[in-house]
Coordinates of C-alpha atoms and ligand atoms in Angstrom, one line a residue:
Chain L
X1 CA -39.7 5.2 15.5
X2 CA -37.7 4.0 18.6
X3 CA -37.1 6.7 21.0
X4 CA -33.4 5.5 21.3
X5 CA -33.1 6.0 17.8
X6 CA -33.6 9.8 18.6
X7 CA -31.1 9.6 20.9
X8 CA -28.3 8.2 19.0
X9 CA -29.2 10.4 15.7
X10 CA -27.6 12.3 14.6
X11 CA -24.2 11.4 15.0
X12 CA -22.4 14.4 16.7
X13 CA -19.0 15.0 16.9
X14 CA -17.7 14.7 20.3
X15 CA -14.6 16.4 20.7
X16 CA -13.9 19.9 19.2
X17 CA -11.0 19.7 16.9
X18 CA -8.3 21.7 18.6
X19 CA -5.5 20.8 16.0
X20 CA -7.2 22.3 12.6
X21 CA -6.6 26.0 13.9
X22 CA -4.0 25.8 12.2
X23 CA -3.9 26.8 8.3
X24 CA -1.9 24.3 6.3
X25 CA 0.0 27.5 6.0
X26 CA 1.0 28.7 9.5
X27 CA 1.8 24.5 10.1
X28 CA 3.8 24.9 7.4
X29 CA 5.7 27.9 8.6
X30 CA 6.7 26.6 12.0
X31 CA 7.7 23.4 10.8
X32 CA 10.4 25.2 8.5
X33 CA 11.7 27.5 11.3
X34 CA 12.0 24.5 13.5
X35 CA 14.3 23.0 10.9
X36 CA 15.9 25.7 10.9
X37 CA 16.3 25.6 14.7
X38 CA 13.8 27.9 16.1
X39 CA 12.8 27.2 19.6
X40 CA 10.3 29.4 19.7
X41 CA 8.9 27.9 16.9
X42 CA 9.2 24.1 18.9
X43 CA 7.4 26.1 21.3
X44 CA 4.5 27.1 19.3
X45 CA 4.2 23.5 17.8
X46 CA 4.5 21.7 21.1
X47 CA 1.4 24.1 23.1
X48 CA -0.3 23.3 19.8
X49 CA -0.4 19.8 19.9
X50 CA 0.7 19.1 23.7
X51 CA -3.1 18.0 24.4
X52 CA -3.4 15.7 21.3
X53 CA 0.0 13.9 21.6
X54 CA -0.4 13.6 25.6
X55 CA -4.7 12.1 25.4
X56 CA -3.3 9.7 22.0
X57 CA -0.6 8.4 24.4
X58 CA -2.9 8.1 27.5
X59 CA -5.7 6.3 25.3
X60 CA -3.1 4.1 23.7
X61 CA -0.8 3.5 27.5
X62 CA -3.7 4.0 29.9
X63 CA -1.8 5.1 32.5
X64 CA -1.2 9.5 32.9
X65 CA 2.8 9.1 34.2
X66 CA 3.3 6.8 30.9
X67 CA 1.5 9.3 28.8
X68 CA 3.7 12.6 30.0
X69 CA 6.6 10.6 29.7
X70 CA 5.8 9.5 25.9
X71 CA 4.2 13.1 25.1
X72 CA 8.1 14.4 26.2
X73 CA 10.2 11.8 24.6
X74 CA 8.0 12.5 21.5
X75 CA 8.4 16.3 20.8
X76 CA 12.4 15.8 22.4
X77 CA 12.8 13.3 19.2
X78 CA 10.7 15.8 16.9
X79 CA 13.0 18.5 17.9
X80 CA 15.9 16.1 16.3
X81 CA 14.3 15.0 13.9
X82 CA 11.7 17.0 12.4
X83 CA 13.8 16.8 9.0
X84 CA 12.2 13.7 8.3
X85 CA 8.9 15.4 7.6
X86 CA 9.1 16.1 3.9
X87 CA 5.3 18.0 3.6
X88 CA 4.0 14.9 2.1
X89 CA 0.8 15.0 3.9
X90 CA -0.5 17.1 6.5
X91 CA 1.7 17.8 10.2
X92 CA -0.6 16.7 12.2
X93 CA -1.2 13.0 11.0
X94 CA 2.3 12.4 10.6
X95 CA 3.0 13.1 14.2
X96 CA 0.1 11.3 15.2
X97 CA 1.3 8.4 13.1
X98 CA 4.4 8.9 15.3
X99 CA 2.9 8.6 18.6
X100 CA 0.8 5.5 18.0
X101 CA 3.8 3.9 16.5
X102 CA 5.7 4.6 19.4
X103 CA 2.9 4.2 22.2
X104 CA 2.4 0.4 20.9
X105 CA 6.4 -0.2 20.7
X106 CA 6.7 1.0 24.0
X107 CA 3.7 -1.5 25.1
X108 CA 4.8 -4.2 23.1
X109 CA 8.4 -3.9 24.9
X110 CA 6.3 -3.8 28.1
X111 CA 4.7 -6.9 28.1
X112 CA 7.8 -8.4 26.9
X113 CA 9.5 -7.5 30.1
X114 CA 6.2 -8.5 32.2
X115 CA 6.1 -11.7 30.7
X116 CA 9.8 -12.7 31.1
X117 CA 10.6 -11.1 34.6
X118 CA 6.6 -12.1 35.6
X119 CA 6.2 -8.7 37.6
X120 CA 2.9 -7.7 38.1
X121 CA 1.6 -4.3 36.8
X122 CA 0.0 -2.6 39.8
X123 CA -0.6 0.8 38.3
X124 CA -4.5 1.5 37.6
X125 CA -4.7 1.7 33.6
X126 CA -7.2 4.5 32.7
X127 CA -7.4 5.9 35.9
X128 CA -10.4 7.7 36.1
X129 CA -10.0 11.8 36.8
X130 CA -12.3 12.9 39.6
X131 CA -13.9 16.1 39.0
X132 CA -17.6 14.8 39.8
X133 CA -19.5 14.8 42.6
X134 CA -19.1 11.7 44.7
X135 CA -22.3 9.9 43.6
X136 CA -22.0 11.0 40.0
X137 CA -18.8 9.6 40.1
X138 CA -19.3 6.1 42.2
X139 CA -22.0 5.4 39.2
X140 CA -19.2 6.3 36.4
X141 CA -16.4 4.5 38.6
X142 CA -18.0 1.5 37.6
X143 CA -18.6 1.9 34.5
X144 CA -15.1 3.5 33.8
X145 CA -13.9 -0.1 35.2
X146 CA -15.3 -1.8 33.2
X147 CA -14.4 0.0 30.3
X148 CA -11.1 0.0 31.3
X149 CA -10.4 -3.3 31.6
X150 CA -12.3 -4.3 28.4
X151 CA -9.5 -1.7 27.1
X152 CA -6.5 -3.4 28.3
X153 CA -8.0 -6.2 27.1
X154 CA -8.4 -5.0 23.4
X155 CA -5.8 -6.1 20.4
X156 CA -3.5 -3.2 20.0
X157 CA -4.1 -1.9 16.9
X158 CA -8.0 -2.5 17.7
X159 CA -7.2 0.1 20.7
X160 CA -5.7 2.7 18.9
X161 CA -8.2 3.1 16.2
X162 CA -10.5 3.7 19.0
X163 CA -8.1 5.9 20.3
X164 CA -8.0 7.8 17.4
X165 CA -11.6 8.2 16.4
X166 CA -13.6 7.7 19.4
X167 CA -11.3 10.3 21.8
X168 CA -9.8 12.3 19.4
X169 CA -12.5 12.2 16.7
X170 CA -10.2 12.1 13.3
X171 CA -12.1 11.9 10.3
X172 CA -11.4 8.0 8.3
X173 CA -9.5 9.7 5.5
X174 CA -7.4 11.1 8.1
X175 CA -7.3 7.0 9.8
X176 CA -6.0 6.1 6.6
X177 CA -3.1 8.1 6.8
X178 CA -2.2 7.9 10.2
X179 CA -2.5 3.7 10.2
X180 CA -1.7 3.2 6.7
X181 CA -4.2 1.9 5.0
X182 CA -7.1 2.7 2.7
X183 CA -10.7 4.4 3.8
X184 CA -12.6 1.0 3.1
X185 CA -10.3 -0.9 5.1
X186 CA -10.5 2.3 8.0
X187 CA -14.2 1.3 7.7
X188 CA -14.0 -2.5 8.3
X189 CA -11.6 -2.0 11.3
X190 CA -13.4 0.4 13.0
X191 CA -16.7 -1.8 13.2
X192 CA -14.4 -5.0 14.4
X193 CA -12.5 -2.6 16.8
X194 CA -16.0 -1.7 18.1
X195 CA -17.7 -5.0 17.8
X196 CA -14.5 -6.2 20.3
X197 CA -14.9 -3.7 22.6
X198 CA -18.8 -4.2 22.9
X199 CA -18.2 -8.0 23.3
X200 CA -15.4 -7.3 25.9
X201 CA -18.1 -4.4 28.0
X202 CA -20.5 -7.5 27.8
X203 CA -18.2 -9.7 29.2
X204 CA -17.2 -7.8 32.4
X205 CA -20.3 -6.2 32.7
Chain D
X1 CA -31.1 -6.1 2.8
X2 CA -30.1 -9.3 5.4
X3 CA -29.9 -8.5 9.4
X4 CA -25.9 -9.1 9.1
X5 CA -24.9 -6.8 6.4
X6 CA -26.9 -3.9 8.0
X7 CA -24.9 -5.1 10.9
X8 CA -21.7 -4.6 9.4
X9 CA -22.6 -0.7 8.6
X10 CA -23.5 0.3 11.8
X11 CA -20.2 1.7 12.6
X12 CA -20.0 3.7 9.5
X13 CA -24.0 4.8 10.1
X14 CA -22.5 6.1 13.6
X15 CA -19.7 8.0 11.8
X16 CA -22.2 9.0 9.1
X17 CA -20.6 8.0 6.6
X18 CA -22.9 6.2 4.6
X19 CA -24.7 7.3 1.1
X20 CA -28.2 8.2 1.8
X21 CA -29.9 5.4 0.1
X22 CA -27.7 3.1 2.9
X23 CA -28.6 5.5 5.5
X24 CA -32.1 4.9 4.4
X25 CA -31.8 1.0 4.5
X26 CA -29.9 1.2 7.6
X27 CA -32.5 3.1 9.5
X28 CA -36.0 1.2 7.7
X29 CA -34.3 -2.2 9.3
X30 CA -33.4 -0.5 12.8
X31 CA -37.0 0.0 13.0
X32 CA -37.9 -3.8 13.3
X33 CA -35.0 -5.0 14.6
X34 CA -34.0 -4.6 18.3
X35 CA -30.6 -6.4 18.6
X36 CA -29.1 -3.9 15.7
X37 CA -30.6 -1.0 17.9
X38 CA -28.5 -2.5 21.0
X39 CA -25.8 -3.0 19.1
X40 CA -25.4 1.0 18.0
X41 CA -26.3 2.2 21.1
X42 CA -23.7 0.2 22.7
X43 CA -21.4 1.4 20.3
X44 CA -22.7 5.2 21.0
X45 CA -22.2 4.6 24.5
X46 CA -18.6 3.3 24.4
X47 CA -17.5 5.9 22.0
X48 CA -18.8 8.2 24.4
X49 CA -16.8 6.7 27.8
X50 CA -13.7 6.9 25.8
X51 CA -14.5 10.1 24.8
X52 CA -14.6 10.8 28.4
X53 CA -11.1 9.5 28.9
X54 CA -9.9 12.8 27.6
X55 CA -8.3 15.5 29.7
X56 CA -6.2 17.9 30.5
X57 CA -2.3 17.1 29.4
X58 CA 0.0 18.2 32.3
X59 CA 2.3 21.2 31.2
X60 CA 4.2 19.2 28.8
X61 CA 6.1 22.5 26.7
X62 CA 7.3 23.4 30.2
X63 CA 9.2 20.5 30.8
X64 CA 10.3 19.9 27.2
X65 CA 11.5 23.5 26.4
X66 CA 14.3 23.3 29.2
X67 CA 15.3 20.3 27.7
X68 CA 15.8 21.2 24.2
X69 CA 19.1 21.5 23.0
X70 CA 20.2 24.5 21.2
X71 CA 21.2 23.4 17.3
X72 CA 21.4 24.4 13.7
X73 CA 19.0 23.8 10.7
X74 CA 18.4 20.2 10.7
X75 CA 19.5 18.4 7.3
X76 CA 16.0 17.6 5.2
X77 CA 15.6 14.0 4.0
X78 CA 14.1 13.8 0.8
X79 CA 14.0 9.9 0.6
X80 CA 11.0 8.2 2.5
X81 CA 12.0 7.0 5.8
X82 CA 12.0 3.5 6.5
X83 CA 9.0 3.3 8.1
X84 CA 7.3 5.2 5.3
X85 CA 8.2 2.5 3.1
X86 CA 7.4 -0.8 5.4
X87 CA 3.8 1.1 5.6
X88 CA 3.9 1.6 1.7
X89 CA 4.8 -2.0 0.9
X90 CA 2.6 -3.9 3.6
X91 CA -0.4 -2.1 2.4
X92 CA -2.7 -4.8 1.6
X93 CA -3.4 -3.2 -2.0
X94 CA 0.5 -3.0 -2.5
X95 CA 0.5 -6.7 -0.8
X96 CA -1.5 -8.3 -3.3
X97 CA 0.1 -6.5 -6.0
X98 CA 3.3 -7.5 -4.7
X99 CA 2.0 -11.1 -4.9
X100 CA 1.0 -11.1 -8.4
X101 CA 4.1 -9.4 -9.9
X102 CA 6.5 -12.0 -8.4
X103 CA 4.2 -15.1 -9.5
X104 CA 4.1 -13.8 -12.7
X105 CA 8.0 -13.3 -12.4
X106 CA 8.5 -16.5 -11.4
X107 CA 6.6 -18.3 -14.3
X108 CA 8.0 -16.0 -16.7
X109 CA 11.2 -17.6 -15.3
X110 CA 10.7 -20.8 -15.3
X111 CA 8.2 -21.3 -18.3
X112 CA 11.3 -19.6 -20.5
X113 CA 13.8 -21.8 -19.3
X114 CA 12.0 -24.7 -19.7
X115 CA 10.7 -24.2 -23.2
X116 CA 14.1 -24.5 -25.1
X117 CA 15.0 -22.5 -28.2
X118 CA 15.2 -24.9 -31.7
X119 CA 19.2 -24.6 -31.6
X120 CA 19.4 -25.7 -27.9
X121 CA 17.6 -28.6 -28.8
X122 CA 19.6 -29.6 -31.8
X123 CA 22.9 -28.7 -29.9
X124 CA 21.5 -31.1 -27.2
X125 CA 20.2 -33.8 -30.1
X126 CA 23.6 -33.8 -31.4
X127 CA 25.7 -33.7 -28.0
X128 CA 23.7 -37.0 -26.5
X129 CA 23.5 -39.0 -29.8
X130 CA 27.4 -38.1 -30.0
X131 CA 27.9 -39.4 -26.8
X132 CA 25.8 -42.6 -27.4
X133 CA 27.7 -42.7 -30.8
X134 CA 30.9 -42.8 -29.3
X135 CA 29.6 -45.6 -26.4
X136 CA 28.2 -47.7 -29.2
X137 CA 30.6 -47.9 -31.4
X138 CA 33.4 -48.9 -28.8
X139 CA 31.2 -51.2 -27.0
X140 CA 29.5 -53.0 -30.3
X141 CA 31.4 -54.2 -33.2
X142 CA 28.3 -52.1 -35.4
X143 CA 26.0 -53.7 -37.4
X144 CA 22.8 -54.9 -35.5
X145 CA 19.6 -53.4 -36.1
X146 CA 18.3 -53.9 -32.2
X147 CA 17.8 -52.4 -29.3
X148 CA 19.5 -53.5 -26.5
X149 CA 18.2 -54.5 -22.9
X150 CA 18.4 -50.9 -21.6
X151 CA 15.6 -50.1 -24.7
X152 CA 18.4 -47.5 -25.9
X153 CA 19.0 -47.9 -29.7
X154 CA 22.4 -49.4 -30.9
X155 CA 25.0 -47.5 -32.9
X156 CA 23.6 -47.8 -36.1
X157 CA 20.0 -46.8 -35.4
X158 CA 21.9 -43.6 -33.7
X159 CA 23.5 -42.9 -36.9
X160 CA 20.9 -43.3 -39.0
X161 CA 18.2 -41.1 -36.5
X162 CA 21.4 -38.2 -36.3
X163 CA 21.2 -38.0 -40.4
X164 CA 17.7 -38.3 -40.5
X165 CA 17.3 -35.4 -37.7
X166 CA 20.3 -33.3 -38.9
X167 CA 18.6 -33.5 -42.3
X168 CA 15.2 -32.1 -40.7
X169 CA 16.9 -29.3 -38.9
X170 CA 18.9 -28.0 -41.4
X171 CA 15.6 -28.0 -44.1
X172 CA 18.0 -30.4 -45.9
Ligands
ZN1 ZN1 -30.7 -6.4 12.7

């Protein structure tokens, strides 16, 4: 066997799930006192999900400013509208379908206005965090690059089912729900979303 | 199985999301074929850098809590939203459905109204032979047994086909 075959196997779950503390249950419970207009409730949902709906809208945006500023405008319009949620499916992917609804909107308006005003975009998409050590992170720097710009570079709705699985690891049945569409086609779209990307990494590499 | 349709299942083999007679398949061909094991460890890799991407949100509760307005109980739609629906209907299950209920609509449509019922026909028999009646009969003084030079039959060939026709319809 090929020894990067033991590397890649199994496939391991990156990320932890944060948001499946919660029972169906308790999600249920503060979504009715927030209807009902219980802040503290809003509060209990927002901590919840703050890291989720910020890190969706940073994958999605690339920038952190354009990411706090969605993650706000997102639980300030759930907090007028939560009334729309009618328990149909579970909290969590219907505010994630939110997000990604509204992240690619707001990018779409974006390079609407770029393209007629021709202003150039000088923020740094995907900046990377630095919390290395300088040569750790002069090695990742590049690589983050090129990453980023093969990111930027990506069709939209390629990006955020990357976004979706590969940072925030949600499982295809919960894909479906959240893009609207069946597990097969979840299937399909996350091997041409990945077989872009690669292509793209090549590219700039 | 070919090089490109083990291809195609490498992102589900990442996800693990293949039976285990694929996984099987899957991992007898990565064993003799090195561009396949390039291509899923490049995929590993990137799903790993974006992985990476993640961090720690900024306090987001403090700065929305200040900015929530105090309010009521919020009124419950029970109706799907608009975008519920758009997503329902451009599903490409409900798509195709969609497709094949309007074509079938459509000939329904037009295959009725083209196929006439046996009294529209005789109402239509009778209301053009009238008319060519009433033509002939003013513009011929009757009794030739020819066609004219348009090849439409004179007066008394129309007479004699209106009998003939009334007597089939009416099971005379
Ligand atoms: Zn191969």
């Amino acid at each position: 066997m090929y020894s990067i075959l033991e590397e890649i196997l199994p496939a391991v779950p990156l990320n932890t799930q944060v948001a499946d503390t919660l029972t169906k249950e308790q999600e249920k419970d503060l979504v009715v006192r927030c209807q009902d207009g219980d802040k503290h409730a809003m509060e209990a949902l927002i901590l919840h999900y703050q890291q989720w709906v910020y890190n969706i809208a940073y994958g999605i945006l690339g920038t952190r400013e354009d990411a706090s500023d969605m993650a706000q405008e997102v639980f300030l319009w759930l907090w007028e509208n939560i009334g729309q949620f009618r328990f149909r499916s579970r909290f969590s992917t219907w505010l994630y379908r939110i997000v990604t609804n509204r992240c690619i909107n707001v990018k779409d308006q974006k390079k609407r206005r770029q393209t007629d005003a021709m202003e150039i975009d000088d923020s740094q998409p995907w900046a990377p965090i630095d919390t290395e050590t300088p040569e750790k992170s002069v090695l990742r720097l590049e690589q983050r690059e090129i990453l980023q710009k093969a990111l930027t570079e990506l069709k939209d709705d390629y990006r955020q089912v990357l976004v979706l699985r590969e940072m925030q690891d949600l499982s295809y049945e919960e894909l479906a729900e959240v893009i609207g569409c069946s597990v097969g086609r979840v299937k399909s779209k996350l091997h041409e979303a990945r077989k872009a990307l690669r292509e793209l990494v090549l590219q700039f590499s | 199985m070919s090089h490109n349709r083990i291809q195609k299942q490498l992102s589900a083999y990442l996800d693990d999301q293949l039976s285990p007679e694929s996984r099987a398949r899957v991992e007898t061909h990565l064993s003799s074929c090195d561009e396949c094991v390039e291509m899923l460890s490049d995929f590993q890799r990137n799903r790993q850098s974006i992985g990476a991407l993640r961090h720690e949100a900024p306090p987001i509760a403090e700065l929305v809590l200040p900015q929530l307005p105090d309010r009521g109980p919020v009124r419950r739609s029970f109706l799907p939203s608009i975008e519920e629906i758009r997503q329902w209907i451009f599903r490409p299950v409900m798509g195709g459905t969609f497709a094949v209920v309007s074509a079938c609509l459509l000939f329904a449509l037009v295959y009725f109204n083209l196929t006439p019922t046996s009294d529209d026909s005789l109402d239509l028999y009778l209301s053009e032979h009238t008319q060519y009646s009433v033509y002939y009969s003013t513009q011929s003084d009757g009794a030739t047994d020819s066609i004219d030079s348009n090849g439409i039959p004179s007066a008394t060939n129309v007479e004699d086909d209106t009998n003939f026709f009334l007597g089939v319809y009416l099971g005379d």
